[in-house]
PDB file of C-alpha atoms in Angstrom:
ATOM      1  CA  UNK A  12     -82.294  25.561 -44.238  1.00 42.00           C
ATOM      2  CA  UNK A  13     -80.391  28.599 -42.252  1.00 38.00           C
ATOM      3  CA  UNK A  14     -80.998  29.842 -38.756  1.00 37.00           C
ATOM      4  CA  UNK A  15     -79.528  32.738 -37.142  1.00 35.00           C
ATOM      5  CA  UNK A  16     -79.444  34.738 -34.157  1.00 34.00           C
ATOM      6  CA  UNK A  17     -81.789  37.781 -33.785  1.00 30.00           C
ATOM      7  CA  UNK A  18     -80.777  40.494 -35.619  1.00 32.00           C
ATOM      8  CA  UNK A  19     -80.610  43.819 -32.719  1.00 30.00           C
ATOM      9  CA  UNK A  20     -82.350  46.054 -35.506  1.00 30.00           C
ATOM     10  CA  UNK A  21     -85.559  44.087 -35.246  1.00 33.00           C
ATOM     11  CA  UNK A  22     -88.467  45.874 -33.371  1.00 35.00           C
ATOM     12  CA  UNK A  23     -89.305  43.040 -30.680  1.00 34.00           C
ATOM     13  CA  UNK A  24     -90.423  43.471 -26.882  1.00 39.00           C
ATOM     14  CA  UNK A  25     -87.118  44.286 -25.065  1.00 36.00           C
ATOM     15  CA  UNK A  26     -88.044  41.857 -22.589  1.00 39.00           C
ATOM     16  CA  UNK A  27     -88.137  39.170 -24.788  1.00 38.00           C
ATOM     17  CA  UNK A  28     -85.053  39.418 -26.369  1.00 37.00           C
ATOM     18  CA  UNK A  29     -83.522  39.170 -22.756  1.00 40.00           C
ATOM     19  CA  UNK A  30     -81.304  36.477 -22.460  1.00 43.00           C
ATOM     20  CA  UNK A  31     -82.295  34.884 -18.809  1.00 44.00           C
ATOM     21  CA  UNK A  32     -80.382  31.814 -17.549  1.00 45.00           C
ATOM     22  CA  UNK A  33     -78.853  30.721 -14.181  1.00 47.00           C
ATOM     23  CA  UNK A  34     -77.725  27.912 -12.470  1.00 49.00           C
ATOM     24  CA  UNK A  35     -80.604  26.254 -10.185  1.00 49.00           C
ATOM     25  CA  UNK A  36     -78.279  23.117  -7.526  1.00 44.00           C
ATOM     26  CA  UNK A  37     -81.121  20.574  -7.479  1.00 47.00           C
ATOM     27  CA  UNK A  38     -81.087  20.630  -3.857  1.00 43.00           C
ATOM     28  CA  UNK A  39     -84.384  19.130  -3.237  1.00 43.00           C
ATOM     29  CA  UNK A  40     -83.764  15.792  -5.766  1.00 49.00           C
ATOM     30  CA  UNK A  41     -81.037  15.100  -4.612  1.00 49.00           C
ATOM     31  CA  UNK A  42     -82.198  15.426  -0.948  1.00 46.00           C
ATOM     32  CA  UNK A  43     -85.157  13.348  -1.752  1.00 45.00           C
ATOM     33  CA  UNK A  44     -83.586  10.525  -3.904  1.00 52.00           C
ATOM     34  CA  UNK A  45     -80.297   9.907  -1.225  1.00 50.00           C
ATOM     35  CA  UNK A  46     -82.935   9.959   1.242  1.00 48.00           C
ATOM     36  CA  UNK A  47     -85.044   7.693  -0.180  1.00 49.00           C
ATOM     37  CA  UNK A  48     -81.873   5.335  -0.413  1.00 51.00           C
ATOM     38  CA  UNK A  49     -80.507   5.576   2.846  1.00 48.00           C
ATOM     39  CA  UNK A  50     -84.115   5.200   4.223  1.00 46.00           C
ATOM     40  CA  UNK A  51     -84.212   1.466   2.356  1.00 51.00           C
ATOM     41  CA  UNK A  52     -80.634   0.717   3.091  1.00 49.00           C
ATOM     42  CA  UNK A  53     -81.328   1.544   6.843  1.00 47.00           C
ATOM     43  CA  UNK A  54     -84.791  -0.168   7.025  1.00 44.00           C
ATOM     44  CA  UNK A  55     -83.140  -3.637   5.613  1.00 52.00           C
ATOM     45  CA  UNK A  56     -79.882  -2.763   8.461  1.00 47.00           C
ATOM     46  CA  UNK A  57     -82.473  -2.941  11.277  1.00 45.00           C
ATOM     47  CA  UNK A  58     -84.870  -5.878  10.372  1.00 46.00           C
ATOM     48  CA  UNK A  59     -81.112  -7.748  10.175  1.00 48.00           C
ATOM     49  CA  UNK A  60     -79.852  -9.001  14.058  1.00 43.00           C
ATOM     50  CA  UNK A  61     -78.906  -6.253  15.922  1.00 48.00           C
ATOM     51  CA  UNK A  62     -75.406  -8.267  16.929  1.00 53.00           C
ATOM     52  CA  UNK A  63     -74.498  -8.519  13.247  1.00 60.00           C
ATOM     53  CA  UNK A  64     -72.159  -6.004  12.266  1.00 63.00           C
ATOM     54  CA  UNK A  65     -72.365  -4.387   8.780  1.00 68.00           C
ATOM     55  CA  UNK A  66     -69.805  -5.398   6.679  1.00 82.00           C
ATOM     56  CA  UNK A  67     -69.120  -3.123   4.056  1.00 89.00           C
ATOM     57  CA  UNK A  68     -68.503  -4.380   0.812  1.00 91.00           C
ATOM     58  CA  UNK A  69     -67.744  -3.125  -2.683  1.00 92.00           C
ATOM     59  CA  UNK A  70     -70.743  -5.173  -4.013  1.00 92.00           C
ATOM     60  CA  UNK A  71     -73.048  -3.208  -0.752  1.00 90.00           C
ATOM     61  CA  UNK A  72     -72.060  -0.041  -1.459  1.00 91.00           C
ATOM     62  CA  UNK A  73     -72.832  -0.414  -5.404  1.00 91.00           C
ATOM     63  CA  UNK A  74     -75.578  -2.184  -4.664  1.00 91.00           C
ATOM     64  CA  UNK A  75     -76.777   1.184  -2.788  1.00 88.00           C
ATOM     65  CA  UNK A  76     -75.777   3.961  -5.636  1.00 92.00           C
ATOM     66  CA  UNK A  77     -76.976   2.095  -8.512  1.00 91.00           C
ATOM     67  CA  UNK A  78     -80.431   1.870  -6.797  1.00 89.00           C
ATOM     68  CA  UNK A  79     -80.906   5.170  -7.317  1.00 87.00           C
ATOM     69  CA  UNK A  80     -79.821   4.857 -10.853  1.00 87.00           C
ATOM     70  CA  UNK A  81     -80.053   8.562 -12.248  1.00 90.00           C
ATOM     71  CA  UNK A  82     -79.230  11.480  -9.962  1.00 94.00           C
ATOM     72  CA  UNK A  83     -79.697  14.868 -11.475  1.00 94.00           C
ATOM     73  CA  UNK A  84     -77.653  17.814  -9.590  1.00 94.00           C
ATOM     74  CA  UNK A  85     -78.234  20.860 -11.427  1.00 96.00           C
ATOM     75  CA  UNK A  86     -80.744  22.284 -13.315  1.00 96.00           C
ATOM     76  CA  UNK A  87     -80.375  25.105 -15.818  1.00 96.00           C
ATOM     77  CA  UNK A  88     -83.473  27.681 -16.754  1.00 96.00           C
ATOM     78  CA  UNK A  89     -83.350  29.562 -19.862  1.00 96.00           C
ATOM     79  CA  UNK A  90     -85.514  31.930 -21.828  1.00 96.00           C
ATOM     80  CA  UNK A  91     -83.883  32.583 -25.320  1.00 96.00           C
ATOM     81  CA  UNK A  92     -85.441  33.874 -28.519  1.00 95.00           C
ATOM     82  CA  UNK A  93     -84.237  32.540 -32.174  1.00 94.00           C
ATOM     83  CA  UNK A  94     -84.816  33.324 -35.866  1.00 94.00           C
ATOM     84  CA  UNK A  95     -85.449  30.470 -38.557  1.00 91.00           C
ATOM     85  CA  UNK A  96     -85.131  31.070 -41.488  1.00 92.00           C
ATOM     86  CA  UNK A  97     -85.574  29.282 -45.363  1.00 88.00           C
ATOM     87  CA  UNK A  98     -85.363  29.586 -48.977  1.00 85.00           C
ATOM     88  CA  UNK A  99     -86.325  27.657 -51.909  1.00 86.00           C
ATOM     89  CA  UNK A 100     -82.798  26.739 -53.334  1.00 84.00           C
ATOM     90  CA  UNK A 101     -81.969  25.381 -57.246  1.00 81.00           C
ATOM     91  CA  UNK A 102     -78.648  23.998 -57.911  1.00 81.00           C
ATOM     92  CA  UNK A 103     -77.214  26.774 -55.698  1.00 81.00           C
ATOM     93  CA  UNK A 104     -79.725  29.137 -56.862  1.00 85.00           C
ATOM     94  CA  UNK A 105     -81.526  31.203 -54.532  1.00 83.00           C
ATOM     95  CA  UNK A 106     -85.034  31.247 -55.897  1.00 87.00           C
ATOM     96  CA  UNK A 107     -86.653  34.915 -55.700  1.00 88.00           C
ATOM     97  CA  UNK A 108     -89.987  35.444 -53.678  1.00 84.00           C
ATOM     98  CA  UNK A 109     -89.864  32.105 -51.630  1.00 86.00           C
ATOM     99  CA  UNK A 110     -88.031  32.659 -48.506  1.00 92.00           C
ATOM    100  CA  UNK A 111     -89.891  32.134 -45.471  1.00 94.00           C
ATOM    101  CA  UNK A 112     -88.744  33.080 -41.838  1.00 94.00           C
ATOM    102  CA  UNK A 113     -90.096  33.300 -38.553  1.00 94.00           C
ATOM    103  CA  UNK A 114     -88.765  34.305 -34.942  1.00 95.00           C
ATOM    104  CA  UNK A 115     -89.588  32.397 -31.743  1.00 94.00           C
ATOM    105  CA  UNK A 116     -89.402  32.692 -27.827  1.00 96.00           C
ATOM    106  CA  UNK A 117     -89.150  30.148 -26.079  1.00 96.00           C
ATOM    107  CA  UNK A 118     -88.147  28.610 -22.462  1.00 97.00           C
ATOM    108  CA  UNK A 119     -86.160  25.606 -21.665  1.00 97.00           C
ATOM    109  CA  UNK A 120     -85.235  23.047 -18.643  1.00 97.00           C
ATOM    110  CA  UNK A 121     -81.850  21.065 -18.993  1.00 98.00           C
ATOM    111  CA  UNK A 122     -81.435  18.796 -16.290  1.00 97.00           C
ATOM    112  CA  UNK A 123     -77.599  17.479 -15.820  1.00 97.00           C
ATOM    113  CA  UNK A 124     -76.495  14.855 -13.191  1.00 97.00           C
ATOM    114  CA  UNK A 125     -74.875  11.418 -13.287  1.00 96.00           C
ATOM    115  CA  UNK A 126     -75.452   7.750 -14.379  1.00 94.00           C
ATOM    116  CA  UNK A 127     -75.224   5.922 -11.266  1.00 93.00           C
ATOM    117  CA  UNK A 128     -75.683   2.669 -13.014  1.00 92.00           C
ATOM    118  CA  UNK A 129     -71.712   3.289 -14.178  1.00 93.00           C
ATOM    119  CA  UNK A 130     -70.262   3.903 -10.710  1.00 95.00           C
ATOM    120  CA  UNK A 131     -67.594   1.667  -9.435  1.00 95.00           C
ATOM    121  CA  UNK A 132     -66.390   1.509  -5.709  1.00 95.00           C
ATOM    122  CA  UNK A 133     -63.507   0.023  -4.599  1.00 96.00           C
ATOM    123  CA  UNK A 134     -62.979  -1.095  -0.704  1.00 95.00           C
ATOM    124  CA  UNK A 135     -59.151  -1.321   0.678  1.00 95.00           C
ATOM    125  CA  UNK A 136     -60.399  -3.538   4.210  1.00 92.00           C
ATOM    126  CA  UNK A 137     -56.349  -3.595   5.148  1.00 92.00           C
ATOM    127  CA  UNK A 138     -56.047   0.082   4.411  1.00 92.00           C
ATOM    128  CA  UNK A 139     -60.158   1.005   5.924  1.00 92.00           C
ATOM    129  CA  UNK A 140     -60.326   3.230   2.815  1.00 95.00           C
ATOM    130  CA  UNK A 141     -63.271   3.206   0.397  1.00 96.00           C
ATOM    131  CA  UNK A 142     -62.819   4.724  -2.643  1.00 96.00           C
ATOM    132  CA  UNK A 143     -66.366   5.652  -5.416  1.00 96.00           C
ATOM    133  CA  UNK A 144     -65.460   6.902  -8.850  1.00 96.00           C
ATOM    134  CA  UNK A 145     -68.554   8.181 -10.697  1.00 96.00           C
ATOM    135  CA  UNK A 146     -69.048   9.122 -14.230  1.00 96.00           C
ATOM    136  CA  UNK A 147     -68.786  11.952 -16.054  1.00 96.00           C
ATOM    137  CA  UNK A 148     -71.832  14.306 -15.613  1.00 97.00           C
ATOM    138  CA  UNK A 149     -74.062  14.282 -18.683  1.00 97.00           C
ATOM    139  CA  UNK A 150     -77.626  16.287 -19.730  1.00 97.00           C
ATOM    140  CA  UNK A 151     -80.189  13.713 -18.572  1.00 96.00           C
ATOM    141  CA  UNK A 152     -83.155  15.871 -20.258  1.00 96.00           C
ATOM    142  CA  UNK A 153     -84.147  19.130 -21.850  1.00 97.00           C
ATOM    143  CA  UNK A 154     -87.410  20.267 -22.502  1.00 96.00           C
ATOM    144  CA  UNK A 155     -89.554  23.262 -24.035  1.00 94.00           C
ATOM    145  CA  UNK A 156     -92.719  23.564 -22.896  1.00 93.00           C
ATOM    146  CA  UNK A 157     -94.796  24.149 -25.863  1.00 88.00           C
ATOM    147  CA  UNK A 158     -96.865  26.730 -23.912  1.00 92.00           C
ATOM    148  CA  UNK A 159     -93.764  29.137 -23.697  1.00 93.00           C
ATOM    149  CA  UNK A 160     -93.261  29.035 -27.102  1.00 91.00           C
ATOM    150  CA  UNK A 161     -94.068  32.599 -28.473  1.00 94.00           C
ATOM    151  CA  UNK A 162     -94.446  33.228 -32.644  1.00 92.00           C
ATOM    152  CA  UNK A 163     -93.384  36.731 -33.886  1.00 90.00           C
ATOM    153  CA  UNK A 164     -92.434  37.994 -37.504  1.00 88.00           C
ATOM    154  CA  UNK A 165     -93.803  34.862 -39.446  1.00 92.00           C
ATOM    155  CA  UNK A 166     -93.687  35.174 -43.256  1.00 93.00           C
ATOM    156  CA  UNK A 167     -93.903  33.377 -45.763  1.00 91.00           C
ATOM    157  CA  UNK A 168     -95.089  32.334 -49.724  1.00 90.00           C
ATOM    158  CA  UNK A 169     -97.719  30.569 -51.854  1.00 91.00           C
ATOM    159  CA  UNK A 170     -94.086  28.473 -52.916  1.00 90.00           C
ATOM    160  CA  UNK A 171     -93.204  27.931 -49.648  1.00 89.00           C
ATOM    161  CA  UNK A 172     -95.201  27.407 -46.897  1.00 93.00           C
ATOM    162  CA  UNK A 173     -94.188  27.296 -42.938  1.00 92.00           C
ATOM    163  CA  UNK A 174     -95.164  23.696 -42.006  1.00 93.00           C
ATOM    164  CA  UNK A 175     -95.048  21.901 -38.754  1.00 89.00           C
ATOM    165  CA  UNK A 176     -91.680  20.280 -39.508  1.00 92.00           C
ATOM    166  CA  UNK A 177     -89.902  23.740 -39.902  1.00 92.00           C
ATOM    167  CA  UNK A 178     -90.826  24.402 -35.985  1.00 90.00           C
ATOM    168  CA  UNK A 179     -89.758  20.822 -35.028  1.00 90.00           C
ATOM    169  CA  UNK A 180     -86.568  21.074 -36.947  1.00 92.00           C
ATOM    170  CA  UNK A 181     -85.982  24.832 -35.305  1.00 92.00           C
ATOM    171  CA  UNK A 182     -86.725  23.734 -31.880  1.00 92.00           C
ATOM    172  CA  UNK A 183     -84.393  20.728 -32.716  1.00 92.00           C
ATOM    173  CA  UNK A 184     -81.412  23.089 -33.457  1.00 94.00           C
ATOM    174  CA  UNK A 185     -82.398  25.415 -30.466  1.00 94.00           C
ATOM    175  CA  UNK A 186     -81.577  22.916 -28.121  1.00 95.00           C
ATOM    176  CA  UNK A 187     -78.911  21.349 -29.330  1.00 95.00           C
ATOM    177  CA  UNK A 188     -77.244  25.178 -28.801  1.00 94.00           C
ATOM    178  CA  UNK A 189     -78.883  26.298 -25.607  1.00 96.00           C
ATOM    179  CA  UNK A 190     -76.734  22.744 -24.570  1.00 97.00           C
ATOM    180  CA  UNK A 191     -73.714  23.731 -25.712  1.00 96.00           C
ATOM    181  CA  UNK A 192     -74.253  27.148 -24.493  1.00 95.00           C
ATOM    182  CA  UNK A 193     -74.868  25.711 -20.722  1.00 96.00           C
ATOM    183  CA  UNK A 194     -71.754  23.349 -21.433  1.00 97.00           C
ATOM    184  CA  UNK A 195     -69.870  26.418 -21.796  1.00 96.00           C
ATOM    185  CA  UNK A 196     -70.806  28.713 -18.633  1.00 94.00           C
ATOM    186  CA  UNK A 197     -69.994  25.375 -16.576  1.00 96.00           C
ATOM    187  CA  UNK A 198     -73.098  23.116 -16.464  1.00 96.00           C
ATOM    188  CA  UNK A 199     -71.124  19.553 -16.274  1.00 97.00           C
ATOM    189  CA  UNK A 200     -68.605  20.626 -14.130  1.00 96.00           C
ATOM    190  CA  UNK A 201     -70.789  22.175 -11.660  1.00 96.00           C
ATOM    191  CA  UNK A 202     -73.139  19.029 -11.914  1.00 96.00           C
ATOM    192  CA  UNK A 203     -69.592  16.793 -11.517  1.00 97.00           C
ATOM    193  CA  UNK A 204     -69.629  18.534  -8.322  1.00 96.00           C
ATOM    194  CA  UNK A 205     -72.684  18.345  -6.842  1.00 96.00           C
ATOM    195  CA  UNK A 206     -73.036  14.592  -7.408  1.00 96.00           C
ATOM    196  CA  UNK A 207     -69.627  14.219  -5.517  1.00 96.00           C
ATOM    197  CA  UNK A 208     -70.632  15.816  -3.031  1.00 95.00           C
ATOM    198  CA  UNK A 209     -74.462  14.481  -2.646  1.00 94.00           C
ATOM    199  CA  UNK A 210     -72.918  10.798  -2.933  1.00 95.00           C
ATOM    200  CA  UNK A 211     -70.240  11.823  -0.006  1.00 94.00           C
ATOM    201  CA  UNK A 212     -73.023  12.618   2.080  1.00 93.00           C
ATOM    202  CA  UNK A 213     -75.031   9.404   1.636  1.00 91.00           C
ATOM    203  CA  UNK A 214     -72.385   7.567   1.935  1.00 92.00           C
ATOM    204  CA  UNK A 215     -70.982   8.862   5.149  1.00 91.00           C
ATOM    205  CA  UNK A 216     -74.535   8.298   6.640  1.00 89.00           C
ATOM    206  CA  UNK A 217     -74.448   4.213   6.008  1.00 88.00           C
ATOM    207  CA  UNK A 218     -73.825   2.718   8.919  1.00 88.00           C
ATOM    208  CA  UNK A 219     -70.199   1.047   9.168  1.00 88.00           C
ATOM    209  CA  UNK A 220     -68.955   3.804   7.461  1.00 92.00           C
ATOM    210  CA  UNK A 221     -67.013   6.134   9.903  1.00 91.00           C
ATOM    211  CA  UNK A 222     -64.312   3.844  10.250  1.00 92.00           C
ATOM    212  CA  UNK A 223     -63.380   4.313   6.728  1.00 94.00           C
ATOM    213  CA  UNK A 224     -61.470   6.757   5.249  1.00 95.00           C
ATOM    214  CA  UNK A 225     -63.993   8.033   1.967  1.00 95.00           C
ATOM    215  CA  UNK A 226     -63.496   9.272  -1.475  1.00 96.00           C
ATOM    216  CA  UNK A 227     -65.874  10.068  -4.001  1.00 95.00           C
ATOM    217  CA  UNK A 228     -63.921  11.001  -7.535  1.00 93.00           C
TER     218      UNK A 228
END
């Protein structure tokens, strides 16, 4: 089985063979899921005694991250357009009149963040320092709507038919280089970012806290 780019020679909508992607901060989750944290980390602060102060603890403020278990940071929106195509092969022999090809548009929605299930926090009470190393940023999901997929150019022979699993197995490939290809223009690193900065913020909020000195790495 081969699959290549789109060849600039074929006669396709202009607008589809557009390349469209950009980087989309996940603002709103991650506003929503710290928020949701801090709001039960808060709420369990004041049912506690008022003259109890909170002591913060490596185990507390793990306790608190891990709650919220995945947070995504960025998301990445693509349109991209790809050619499959296959022919009958014999021992290294091409056979003649059984090639079959298609092209396809289609739109995709990687999501990238961190595993807050692997975060480790270390507290220095002599030195009031706290100190949160997260994971490496990872693609938590990717999806193509099968609505936005879009069939153009589809051939084939009475020896070889298109089937169901030649669309599965091209969508397959598609995303495994649309991921790469959002790798490379700075997905992870961005999303390394964002989650340092999102888990700063929550972090600061928790009572206790200003009288620490904080890093998130």
């Amino acid at each position: 089985m081969q699959k290549e780019e789109l060849e600039a020679g074929l006669e396709i909508e202009p607008q589809k063979m557009r390349l469209k992607t950009k980087l989309l901060i996940g603002a709103a989750i991650v506003m929503i899921l710290c928020a949701a944290a801090l709001a039960s980390f808060l709420y369990g602060v004041s049912m506690g005694s008022a003259e109890d102060p909170v002591v913060i603890t490596s185990d507390l403020l793990g306790e608190q991250l891990r709650a919220v278990q995945e947070l995504t940071t960025v998301v990445y929106y693509y349109t991209n357009m790809g050619r499959f195509e296959n022919q009958v092969d014999f021992y290294g022999w091409k056979v003649p009149f059984t090639s079959k090809s298609f092209i396809v548009s289609y739109d995709g929605v990687i999501k990238a963040g961190v595993n807050l299930e692997d975060v480790t926090v270390e507290v220095d009470e002599p030195g009031a320092s706290v100190t949160v190393t997260l994971p490496d940023s990872q693609i938590l999901s990717h999806e193509i709507p099968e609505d936005s997929l879009e069939v153009f150019d589809e051939n084939d022979t009475p020896f070889n038919r298109i089937t169901l699993e030649d669309y599965a197995g091209f969508t397959g490939d598609e995303k495994g280089k649309m991921e790469q290809r959002a790798i490379d223009n700075g997905l992870l690193t961005s999303a390394d970012e964002k989650a340092r900065q999102a888990v700063e913020s929550f972090l600061s909020l928790m009572p206790g806290m200003d009288t620490y000195t904080l890093t998130v790495a």
